[in-house]
Short mmCIF file of C-alpha atoms in Angstrom, two decimals:
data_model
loop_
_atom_site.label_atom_id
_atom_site.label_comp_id
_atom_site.label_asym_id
_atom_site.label_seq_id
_atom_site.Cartn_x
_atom_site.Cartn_y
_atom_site.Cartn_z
CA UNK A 1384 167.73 -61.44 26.04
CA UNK A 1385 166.20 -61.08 29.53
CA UNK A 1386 168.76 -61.04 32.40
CA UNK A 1387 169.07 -63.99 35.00
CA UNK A 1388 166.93 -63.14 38.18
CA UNK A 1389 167.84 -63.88 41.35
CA UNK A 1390 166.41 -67.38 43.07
CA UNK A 1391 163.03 -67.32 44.76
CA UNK A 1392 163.35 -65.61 48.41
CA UNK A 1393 166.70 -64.03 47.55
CA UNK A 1394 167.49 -60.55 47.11
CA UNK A 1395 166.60 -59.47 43.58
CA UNK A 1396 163.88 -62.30 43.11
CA UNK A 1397 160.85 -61.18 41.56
CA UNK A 1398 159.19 -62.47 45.05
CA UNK A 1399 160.68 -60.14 46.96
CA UNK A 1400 160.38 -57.51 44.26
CA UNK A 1401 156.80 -57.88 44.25
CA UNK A 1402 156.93 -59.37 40.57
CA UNK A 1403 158.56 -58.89 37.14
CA UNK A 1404 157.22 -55.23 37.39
CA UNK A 1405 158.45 -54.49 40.82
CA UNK A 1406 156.07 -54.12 43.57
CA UNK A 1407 155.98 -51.68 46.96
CA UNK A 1408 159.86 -51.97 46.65
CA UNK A 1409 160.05 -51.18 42.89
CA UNK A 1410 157.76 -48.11 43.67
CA UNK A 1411 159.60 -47.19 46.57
CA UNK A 1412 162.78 -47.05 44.21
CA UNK A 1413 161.53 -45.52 41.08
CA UNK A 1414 159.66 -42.64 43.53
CA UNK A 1415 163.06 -42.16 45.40
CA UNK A 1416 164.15 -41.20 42.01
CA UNK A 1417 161.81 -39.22 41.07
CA UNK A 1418 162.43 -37.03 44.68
CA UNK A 1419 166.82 -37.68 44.56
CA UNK A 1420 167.11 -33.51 45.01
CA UNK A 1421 164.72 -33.31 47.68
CA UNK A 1422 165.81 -32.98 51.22
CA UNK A 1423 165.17 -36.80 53.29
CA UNK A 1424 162.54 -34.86 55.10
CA UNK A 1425 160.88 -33.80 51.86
CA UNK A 1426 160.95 -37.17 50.39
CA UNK A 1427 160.00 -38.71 53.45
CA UNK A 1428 156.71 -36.77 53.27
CA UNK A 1429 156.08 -37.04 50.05
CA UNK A 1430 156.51 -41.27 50.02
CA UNK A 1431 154.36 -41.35 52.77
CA UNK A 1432 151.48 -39.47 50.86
CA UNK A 1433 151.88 -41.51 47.87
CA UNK A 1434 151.69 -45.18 50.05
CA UNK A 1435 148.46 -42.99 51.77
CA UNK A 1436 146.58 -42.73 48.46
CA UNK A 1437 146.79 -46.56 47.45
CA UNK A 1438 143.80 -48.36 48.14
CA UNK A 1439 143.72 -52.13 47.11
CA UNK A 1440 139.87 -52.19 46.95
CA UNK A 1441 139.55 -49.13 44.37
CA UNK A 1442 142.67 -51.55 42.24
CA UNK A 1443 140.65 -54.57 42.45
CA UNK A 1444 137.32 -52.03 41.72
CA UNK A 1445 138.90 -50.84 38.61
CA UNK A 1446 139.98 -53.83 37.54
CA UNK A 1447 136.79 -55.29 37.88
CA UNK A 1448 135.35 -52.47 36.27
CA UNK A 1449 137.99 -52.94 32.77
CA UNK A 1450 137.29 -56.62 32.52
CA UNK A 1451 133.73 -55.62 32.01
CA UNK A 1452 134.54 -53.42 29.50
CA UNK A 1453 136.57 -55.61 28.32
CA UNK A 1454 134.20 -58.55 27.95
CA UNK A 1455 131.28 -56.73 26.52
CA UNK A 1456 133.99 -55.39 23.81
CA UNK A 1457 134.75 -59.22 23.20
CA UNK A 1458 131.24 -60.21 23.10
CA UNK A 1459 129.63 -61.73 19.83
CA UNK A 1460 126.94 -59.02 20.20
CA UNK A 1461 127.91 -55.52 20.84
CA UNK A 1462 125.77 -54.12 23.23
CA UNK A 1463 126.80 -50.28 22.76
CA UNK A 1464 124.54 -49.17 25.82
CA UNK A 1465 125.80 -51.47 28.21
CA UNK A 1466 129.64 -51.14 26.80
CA UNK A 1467 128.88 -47.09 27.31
CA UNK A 1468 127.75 -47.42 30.85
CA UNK A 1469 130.71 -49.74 32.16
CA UNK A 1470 133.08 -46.98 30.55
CA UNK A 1471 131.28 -44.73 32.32
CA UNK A 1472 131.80 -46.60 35.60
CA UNK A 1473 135.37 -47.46 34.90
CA UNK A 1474 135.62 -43.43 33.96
CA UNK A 1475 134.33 -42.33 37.33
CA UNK A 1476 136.93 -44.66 39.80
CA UNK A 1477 139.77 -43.23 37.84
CA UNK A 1478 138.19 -39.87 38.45
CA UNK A 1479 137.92 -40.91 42.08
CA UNK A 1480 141.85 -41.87 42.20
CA UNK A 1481 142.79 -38.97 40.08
CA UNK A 1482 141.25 -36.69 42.49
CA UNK A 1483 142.39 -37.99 45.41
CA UNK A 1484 146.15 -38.59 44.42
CA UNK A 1485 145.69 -34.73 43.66
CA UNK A 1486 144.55 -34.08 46.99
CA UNK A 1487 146.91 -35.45 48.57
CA UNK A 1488 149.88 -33.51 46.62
CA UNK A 1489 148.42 -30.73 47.47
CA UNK A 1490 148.52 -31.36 51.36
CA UNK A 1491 152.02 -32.65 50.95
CA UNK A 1492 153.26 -30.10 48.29
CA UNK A 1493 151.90 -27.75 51.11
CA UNK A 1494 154.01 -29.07 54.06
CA UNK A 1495 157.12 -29.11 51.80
CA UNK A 1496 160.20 -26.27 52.11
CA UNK A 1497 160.47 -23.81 49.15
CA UNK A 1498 163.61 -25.60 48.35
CA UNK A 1499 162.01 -29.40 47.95
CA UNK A 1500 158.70 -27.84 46.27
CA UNK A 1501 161.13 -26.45 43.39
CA UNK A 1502 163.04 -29.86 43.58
CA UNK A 1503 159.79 -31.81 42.87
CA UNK A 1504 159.26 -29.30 40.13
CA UNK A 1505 161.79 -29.60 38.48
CA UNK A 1506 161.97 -33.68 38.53
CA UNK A 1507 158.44 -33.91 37.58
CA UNK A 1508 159.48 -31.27 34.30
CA UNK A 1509 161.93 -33.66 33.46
CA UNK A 1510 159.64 -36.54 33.99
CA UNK A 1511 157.64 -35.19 31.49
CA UNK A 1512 160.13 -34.62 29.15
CA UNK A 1513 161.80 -38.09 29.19
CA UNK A 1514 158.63 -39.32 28.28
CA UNK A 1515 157.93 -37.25 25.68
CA UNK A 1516 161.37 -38.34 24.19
CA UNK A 1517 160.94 -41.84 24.35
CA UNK A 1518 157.41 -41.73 23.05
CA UNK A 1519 159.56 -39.88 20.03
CA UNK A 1520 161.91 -42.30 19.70
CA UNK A 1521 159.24 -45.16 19.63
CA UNK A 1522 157.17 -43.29 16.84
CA UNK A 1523 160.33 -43.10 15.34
CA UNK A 1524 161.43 -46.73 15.40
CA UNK A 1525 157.82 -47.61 13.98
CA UNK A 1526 158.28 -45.44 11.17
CA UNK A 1527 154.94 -43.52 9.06
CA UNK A 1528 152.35 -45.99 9.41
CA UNK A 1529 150.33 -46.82 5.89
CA UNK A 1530 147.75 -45.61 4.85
CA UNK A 1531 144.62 -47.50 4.53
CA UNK A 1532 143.38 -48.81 1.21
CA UNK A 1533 139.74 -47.36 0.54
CA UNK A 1534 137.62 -49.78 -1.72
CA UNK A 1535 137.95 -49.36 -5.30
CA UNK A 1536 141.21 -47.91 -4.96
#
């Protein structure tokens, strides 16, 4: 069962929350999170250079760039050279994003106190960790998957 959402323009509406996934707000929430230990300053800083690395045009780029991909997958002909070059193209903007989020951790990670640097550590450890756990616990809940019939078999 989902729960009840708020009405349209009212706090907790998926308007104002940017959607059903959350938006800017959601983000901002989830990130706060993610920096709780770290002094305001150090979360302040670190907010500020993830909002800096989003970039609506590279979204709407790689988007672009995963429908192709996605339609030449779909297509009744597979055209393997053309489906290898717009994976190619969708490879290189994440590239571009990956680097550039990276580059701009580094500048903030940089600017941060000992004491928020080991903070964000730490988080991002545990991060890592809840993830790997839930990914568990979802293999888990699928149970050992078949194995495929061969012909003749």
């Amino acid at each position: 069962p989902r729960a009840a959402t708020a009405p349209a323009g009212q706090p907790g509406s998926p308007t104002l929350r940017g959607g059903p996934q959350g938006g800017p707000q959601a983000m901002h929430q989830r990130s706060h999170g993610m920096f709780a230990n770290m002094s305001p300053e150090g979360r302040k800083l670190m907010m500020d250079s993830m909002r800096a690395t989003h970039d609506a045009s590279q979204q709407a780029q790689l988007k672009a760039a995963r429908d192709r991909v996605n339609q030449l997958v779909a297509a009744d002909r597979l055209d393997t050279a053309a489906l290898t070059r717009a994976m190619d193209d969708e490879r290189r903007l994440v590239d571009t994003q990956h680097v550039r989020r990276q580059q701009a951790l580094v500048a903030a990670l940089q600017k941060l106190s000992p004491e928020d640097r080991k903070a964000f550590a730490a988080a991002s450890q545990m991060g890592r960790e809840r993830m790997a756990e839930m990914m568990k616990q979802r293999g888990e809940r699928r149970g050992p998957r078949p194995m495929p019939q061969q012909p003749g078999n």
